[in-house]
Coordinates of N, CA and C in Angstrom, one line a residue:
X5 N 96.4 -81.0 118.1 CA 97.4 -80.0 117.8 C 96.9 -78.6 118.2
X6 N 98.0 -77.9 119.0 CA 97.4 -76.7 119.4 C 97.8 -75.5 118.2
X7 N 97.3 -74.1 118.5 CA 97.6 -73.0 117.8 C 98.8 -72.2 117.6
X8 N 99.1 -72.4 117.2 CA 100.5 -71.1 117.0 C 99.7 -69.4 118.0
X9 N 98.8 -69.2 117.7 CA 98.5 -68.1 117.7 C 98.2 -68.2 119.6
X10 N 99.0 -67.1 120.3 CA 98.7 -67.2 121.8 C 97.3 -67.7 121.8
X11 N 96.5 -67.9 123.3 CA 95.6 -68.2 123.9 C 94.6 -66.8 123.7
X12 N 95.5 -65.6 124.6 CA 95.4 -64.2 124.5 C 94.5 -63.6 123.0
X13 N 95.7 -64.1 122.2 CA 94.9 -63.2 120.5 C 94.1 -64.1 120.2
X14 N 93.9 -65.8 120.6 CA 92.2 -66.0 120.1 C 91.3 -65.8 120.3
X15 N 91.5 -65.3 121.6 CA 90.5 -64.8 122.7 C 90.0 -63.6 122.1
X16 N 91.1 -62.7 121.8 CA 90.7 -61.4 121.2 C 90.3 -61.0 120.0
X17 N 90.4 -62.3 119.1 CA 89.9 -61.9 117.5 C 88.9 -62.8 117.3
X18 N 88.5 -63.8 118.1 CA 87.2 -64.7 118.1 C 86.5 -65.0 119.0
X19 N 87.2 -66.1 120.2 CA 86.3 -66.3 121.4 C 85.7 -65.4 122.2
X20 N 86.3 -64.2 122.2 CA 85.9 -63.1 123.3 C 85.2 -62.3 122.6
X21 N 85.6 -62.1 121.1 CA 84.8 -60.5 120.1 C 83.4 -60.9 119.8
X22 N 83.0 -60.0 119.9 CA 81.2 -60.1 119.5 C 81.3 -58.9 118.9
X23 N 79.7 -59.2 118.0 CA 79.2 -57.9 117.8 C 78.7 -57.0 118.7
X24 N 79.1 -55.7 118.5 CA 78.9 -54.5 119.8 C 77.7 -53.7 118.9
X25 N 76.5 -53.7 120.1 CA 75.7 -52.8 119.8 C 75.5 -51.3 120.3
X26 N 76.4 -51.5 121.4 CA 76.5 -50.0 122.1 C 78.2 -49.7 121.9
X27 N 78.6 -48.4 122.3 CA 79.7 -47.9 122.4 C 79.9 -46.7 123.2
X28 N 81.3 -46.8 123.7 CA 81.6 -45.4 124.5 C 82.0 -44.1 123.1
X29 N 81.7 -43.0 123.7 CA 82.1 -41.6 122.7 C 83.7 -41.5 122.5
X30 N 84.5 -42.4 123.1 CA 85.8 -42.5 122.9 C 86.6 -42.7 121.7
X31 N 87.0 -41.5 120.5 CA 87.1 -42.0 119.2 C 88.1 -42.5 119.2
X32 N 87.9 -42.7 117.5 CA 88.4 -43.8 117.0 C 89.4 -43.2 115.9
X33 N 90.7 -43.2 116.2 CA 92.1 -42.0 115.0 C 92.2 -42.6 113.6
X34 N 92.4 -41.9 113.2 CA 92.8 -41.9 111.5 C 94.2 -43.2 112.0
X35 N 94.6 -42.4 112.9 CA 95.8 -43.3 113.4 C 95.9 -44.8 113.1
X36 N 94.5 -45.0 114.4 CA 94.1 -46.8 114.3 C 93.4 -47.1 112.7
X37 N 92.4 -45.9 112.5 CA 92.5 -46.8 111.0 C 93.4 -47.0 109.9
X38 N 94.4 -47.1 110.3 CA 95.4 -46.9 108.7 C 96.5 -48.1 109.8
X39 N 96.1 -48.3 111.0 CA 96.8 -49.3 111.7 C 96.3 -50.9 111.0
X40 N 94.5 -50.7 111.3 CA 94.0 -51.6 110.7 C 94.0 -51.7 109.7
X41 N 94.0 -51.0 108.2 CA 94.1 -50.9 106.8 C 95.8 -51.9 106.8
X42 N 96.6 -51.0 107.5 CA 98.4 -52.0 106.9 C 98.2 -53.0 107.4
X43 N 97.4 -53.6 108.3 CA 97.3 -55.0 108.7 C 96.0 -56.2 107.6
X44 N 94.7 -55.2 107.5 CA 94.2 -56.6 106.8 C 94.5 -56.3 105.2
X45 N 95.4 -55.5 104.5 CA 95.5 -55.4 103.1 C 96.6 -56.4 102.7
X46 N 97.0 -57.5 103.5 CA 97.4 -58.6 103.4 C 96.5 -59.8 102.9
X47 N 95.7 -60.0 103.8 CA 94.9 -60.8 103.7 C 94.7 -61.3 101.9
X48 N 94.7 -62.1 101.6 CA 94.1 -62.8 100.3 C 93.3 -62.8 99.0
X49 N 93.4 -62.2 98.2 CA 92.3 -62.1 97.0 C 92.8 -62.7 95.7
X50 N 91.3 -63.3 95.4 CA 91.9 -63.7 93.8 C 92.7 -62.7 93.1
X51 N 93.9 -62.9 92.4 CA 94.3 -62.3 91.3 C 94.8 -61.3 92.4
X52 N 95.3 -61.0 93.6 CA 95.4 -59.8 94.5 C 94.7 -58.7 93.9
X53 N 93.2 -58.8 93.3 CA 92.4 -57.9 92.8 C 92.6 -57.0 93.8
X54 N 92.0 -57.4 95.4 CA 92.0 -56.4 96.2 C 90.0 -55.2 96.3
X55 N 89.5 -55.8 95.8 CA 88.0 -54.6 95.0 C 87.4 -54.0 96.3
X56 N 88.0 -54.0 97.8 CA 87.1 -53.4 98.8 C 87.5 -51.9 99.1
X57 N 86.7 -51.3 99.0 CA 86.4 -49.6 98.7 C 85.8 -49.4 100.5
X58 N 86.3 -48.1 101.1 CA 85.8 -47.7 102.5 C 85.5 -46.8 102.6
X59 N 84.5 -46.5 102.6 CA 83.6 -44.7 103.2 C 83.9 -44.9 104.6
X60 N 84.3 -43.9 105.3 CA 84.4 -43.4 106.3 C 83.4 -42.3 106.8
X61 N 82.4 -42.4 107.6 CA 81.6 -41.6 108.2 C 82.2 -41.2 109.3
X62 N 83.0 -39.8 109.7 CA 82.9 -38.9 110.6 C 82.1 -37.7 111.0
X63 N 81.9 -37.2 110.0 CA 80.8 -35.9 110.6 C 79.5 -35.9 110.8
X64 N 79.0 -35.3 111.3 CA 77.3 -35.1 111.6 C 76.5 -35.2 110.5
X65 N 77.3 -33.9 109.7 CA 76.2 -33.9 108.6 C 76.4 -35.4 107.7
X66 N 77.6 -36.8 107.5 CA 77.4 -37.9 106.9 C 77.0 -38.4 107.7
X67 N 77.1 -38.2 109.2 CA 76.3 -39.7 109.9 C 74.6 -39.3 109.7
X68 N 74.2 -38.2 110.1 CA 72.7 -37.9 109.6 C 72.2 -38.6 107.9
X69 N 73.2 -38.2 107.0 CA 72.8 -38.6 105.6 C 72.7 -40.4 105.6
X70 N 73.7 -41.0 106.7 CA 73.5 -42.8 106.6 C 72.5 -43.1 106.9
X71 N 72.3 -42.4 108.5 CA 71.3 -43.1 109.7 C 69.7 -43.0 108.6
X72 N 69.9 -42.1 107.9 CA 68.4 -42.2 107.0 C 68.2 -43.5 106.5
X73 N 69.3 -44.0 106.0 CA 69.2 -45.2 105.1 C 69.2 -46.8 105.7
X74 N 69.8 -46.6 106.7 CA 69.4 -47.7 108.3 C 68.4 -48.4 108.5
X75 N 68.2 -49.7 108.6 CA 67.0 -50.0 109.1 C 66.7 -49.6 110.3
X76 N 65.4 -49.5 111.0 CA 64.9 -48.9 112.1 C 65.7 -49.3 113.4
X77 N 65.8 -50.8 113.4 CA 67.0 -50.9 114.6 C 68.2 -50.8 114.5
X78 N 68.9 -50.5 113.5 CA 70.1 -50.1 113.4 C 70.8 -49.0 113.6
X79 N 69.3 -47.7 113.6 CA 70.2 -46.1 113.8 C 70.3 -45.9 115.1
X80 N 70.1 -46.3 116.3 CA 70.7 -45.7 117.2 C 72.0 -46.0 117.8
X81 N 72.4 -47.0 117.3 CA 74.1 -47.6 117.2 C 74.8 -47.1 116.1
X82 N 74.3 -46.8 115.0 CA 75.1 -45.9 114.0 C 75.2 -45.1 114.4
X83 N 74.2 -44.2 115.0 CA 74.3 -43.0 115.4 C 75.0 -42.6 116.5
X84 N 75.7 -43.4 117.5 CA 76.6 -42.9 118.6 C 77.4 -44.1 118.3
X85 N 77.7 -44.5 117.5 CA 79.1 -45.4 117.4 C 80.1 -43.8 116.8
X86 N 81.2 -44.1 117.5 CA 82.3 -43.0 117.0 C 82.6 -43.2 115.8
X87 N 83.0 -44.4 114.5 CA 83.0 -44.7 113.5 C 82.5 -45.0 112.9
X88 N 82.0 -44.9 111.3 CA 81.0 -45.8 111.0 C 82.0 -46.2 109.4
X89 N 82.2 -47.2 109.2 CA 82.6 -47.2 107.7 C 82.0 -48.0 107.2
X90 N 81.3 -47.5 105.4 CA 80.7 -48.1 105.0 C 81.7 -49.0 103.7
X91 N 81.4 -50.3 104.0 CA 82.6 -51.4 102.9 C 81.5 -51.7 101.7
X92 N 82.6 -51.3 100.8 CA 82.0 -51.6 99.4 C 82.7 -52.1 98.6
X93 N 82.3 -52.9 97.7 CA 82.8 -53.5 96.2 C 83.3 -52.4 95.3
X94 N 84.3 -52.7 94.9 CA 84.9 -52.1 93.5 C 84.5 -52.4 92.3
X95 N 83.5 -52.8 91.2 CA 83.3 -53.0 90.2 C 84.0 -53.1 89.3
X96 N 85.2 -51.9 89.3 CA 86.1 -51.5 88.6 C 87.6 -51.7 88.8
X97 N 87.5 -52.8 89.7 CA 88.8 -53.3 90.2 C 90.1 -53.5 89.6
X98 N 89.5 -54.1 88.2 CA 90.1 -54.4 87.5 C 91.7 -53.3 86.6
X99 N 91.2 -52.0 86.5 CA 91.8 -51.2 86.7 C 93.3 -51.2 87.3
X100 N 93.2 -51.7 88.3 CA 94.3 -51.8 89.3 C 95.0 -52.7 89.3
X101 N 94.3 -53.8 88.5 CA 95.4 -54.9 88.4 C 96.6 -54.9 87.3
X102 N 96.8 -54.2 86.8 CA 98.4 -54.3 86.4 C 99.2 -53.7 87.7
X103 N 99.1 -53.0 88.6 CA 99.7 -52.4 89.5 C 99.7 -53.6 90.4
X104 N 98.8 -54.2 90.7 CA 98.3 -55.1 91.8 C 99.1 -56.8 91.4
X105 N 99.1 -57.0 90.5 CA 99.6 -58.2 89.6 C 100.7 -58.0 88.5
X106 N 101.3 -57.4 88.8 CA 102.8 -57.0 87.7 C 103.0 -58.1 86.9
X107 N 103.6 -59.1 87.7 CA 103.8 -60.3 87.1 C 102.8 -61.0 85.7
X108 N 101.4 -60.3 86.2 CA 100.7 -60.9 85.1 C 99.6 -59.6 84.5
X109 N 100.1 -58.9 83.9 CA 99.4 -57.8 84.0 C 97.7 -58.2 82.7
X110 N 98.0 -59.0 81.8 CA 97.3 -59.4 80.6 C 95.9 -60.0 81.6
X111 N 95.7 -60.3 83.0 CA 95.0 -60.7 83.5 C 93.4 -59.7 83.5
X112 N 93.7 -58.6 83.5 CA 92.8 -57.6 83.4 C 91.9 -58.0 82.2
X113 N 92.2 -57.9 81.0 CA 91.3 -58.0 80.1 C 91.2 -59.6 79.7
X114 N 92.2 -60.5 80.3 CA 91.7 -62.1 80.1 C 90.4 -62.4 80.7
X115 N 90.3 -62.2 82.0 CA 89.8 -62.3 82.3 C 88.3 -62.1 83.2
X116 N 88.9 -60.3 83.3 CA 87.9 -59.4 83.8 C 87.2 -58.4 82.6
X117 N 87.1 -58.4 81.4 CA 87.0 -57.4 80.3 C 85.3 -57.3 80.5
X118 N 84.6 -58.2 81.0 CA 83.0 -58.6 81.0 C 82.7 -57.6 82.6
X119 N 81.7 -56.9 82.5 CA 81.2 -56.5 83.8 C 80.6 -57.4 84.7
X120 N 79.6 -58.3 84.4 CA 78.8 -59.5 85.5 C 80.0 -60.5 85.7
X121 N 81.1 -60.6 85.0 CA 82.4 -61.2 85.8 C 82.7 -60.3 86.7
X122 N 83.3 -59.8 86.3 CA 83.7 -58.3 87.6 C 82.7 -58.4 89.1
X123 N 81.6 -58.1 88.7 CA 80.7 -57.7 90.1 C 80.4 -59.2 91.0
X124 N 80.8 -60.4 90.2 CA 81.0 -61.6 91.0 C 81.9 -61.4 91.4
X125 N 83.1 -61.5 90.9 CA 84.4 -61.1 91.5 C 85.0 -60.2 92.5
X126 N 84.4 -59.1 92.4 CA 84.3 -57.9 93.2 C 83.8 -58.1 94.7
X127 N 82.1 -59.1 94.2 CA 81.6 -59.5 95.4 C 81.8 -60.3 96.1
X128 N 82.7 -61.2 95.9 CA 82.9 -62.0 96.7 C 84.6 -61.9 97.3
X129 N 85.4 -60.8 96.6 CA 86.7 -60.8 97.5 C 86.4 -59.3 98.0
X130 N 85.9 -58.7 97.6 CA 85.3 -57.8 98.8 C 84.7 -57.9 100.2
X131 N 83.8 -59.0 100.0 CA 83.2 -59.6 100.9 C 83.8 -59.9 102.0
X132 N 85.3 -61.0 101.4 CA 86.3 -61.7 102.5 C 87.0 -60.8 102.7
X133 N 87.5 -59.8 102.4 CA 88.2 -58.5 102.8 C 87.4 -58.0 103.9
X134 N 85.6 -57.9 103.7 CA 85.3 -57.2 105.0 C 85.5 -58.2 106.1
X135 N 85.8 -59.8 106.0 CA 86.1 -59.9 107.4 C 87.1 -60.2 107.9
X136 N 88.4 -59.5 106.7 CA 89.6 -59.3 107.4 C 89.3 -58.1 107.9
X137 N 88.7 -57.0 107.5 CA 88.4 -55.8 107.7 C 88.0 -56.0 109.7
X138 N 87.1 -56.7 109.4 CA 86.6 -57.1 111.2 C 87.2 -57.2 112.4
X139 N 88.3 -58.6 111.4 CA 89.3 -59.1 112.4 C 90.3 -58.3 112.7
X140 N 90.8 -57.2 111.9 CA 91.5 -55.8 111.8 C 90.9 -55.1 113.2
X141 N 89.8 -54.6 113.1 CA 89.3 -53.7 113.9 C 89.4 -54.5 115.2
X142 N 88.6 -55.8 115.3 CA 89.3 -56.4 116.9 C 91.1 -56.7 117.2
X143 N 91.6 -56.3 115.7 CA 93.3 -56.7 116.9 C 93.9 -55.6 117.4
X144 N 92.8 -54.4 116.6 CA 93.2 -53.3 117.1 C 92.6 -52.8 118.5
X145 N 92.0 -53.8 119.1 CA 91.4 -53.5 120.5 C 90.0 -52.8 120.3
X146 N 89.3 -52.5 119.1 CA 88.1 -52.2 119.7 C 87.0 -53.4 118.7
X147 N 85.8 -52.6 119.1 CA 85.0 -54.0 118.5 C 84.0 -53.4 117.4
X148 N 83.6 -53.9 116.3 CA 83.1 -54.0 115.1 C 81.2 -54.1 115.2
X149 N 80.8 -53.8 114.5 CA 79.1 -53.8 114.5 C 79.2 -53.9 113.3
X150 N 79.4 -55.0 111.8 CA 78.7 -54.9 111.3 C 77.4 -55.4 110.9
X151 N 76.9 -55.0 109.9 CA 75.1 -54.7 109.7 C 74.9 -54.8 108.1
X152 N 73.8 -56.0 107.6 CA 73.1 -55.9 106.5 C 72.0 -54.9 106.4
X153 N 71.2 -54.5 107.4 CA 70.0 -54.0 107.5 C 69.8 -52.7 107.2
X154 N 69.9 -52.0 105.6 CA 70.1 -51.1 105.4 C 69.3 -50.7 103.7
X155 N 68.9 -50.0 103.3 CA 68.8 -49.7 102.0 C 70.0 -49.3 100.9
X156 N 70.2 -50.3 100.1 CA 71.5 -50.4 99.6 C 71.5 -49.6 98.4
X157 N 70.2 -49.4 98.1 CA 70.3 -48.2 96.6 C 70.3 -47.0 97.0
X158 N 69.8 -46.7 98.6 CA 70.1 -45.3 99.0 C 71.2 -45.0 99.2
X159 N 72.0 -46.1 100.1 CA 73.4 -45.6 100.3 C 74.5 -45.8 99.3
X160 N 74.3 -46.9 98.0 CA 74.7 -46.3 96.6 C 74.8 -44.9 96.3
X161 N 73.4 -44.5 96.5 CA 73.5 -43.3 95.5 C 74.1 -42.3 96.6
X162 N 73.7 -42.1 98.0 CA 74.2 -41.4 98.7 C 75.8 -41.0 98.9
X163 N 76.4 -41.8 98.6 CA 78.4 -42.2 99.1 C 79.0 -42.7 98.2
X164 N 78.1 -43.3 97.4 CA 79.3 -44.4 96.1 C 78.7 -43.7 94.7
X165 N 79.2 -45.1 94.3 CA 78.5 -44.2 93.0 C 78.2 -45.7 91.9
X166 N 77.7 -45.7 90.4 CA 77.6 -47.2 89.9 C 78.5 -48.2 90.1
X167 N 79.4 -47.6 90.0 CA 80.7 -48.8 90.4 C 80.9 -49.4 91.3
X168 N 80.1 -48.9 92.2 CA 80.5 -49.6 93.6 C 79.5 -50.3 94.5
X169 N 79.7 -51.2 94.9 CA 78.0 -52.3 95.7 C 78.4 -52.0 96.9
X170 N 77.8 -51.2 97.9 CA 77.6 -51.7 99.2 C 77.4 -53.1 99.6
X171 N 78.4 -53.4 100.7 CA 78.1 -54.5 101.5 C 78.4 -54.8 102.4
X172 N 78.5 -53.8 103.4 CA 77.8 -53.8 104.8 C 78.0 -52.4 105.5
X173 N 77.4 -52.5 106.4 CA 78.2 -50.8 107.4 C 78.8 -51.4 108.3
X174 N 80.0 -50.6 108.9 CA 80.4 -51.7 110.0 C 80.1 -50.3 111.5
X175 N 79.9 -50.8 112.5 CA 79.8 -49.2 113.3 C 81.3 -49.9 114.0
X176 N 81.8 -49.1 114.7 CA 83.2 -49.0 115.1 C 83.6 -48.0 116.6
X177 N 84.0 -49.0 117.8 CA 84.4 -48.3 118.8 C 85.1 -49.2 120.1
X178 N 84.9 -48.1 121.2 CA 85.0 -49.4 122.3 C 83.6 -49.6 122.7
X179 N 83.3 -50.4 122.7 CA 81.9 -51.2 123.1 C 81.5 -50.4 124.6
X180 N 80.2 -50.1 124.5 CA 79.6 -49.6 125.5 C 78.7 -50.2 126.3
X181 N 78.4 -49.8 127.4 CA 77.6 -50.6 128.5 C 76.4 -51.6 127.6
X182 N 76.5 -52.7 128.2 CA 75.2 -53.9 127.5 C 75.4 -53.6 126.0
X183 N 76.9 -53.8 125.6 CA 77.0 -53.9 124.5 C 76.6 -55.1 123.7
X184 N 76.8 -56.1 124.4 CA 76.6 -57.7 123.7 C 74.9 -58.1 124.1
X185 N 74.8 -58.7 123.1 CA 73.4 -60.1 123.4 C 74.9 -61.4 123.6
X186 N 73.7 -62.0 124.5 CA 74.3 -63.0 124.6 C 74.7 -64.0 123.2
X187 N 76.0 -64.9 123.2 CA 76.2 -65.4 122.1 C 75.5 -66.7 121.7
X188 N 75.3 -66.6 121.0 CA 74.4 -67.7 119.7 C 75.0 -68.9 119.7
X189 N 74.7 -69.8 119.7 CA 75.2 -71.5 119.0 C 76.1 -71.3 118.0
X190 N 76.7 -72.2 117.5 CA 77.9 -72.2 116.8 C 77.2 -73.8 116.8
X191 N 77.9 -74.0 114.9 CA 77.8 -75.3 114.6 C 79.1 -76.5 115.4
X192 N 78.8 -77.7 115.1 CA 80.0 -78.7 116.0 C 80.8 -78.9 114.7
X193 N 81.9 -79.3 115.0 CA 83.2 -79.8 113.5 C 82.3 -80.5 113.1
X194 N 82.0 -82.0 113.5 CA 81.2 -82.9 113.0 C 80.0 -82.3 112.1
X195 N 79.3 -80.8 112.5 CA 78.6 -80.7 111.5 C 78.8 -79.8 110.3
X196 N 80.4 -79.7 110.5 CA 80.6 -78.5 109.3 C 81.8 -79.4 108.6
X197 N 82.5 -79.9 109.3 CA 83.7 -80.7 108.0 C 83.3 -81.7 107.9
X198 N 83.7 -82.0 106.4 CA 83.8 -83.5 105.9 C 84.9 -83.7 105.3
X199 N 85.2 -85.2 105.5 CA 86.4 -86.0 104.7 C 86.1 -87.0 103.7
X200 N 86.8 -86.7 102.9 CA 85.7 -88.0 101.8 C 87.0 -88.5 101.3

């Protein structure tokens, strides 16, 4: 059975996209990001919690304040990627859900009233949000860098604040010369599904 989805867009949101380590100075508009935002705020979350939080790094003086917090191979692509946004957990997500869940608004304190509920919760539909977040930025034509390799209590304290977990930077552009490593192995179906 083939895809609904052209040949074209799978090319462009998987077979073709990689992670970009270089980029052209060609920015990146408030425009495209609020293009990308109305497209992956669809995407799926328990409870439509929704918990992913986005710092936006445009200026010198924030991209200098991140690139500190970077691990050593990572600042010179943060540092000339035209975007950098950093994705975070909401802690406090909860909040939102009467607005977010009308239909069941009692869901807030059933079942999120405990904080170590929350910050699982938070973290893991945050998480899947960043990789609608991804696939956002590639349908929008440019290509995504995100990155674990960072100091997470610096850039806590730096841009967020307790409520909120960093969980990843993404750098953001059109991909620049020798942007790619070559790509990596992929597992076979046979080694990732089972039917029982």
């Amino acid at each position: 059975m083939s895809l609904v989805l052209d040949t074209a867009a799978q090319d462009l949101l998987f077979r073709e996209a990689r992670t970009a380590n270089t980029f052209t100075d060609e920015p990146v508009t408030d425009e495209q990001v609020q293009a990308i935002y109305d497209l992956v705020k669809f995407g799926p979350t328990a409870f439509n919690q929704s918990p992913l939080r986005v710092v936006l790094v445009r200026s010198a003086e924030g991209r200098e304040r991140l690139v500190q917090h970077m691990a050593e191979g990572n600042r010179p692509k943060t540092t000339t990627a035209p975007l950098v946004a950093i994705l975070a957990a909401d802690n406090e997500f909860h909040e939102e859900l009467p607005a977010l869940l009308p239909h069941f608004p009692q869901a807030k304190d059933m079942f999120f009233a405990e904080r170590p509920v929350r910050e699982s919760a938070a973290g893991l539909n945050a998480a899947l949000q960043a990789a609608y977040f991804i696939i956002g930025v590639r349908a929008a034509g440019l290509a995504a860098g995100p990155m674990t390799g960072y100091d997470a209590a610096g850039i806590q304290k730096e841009f967020l604040d307790d409520d909120h977990t960093p969980l990843m930077v993404v750098n953001i552009g059109k991909p620049g010369e020798d942007a790619w490593f070559p790509r990596s192995p992929r597992l076979s179906y046979d080694e990732v599904i089972q039917t029982v």
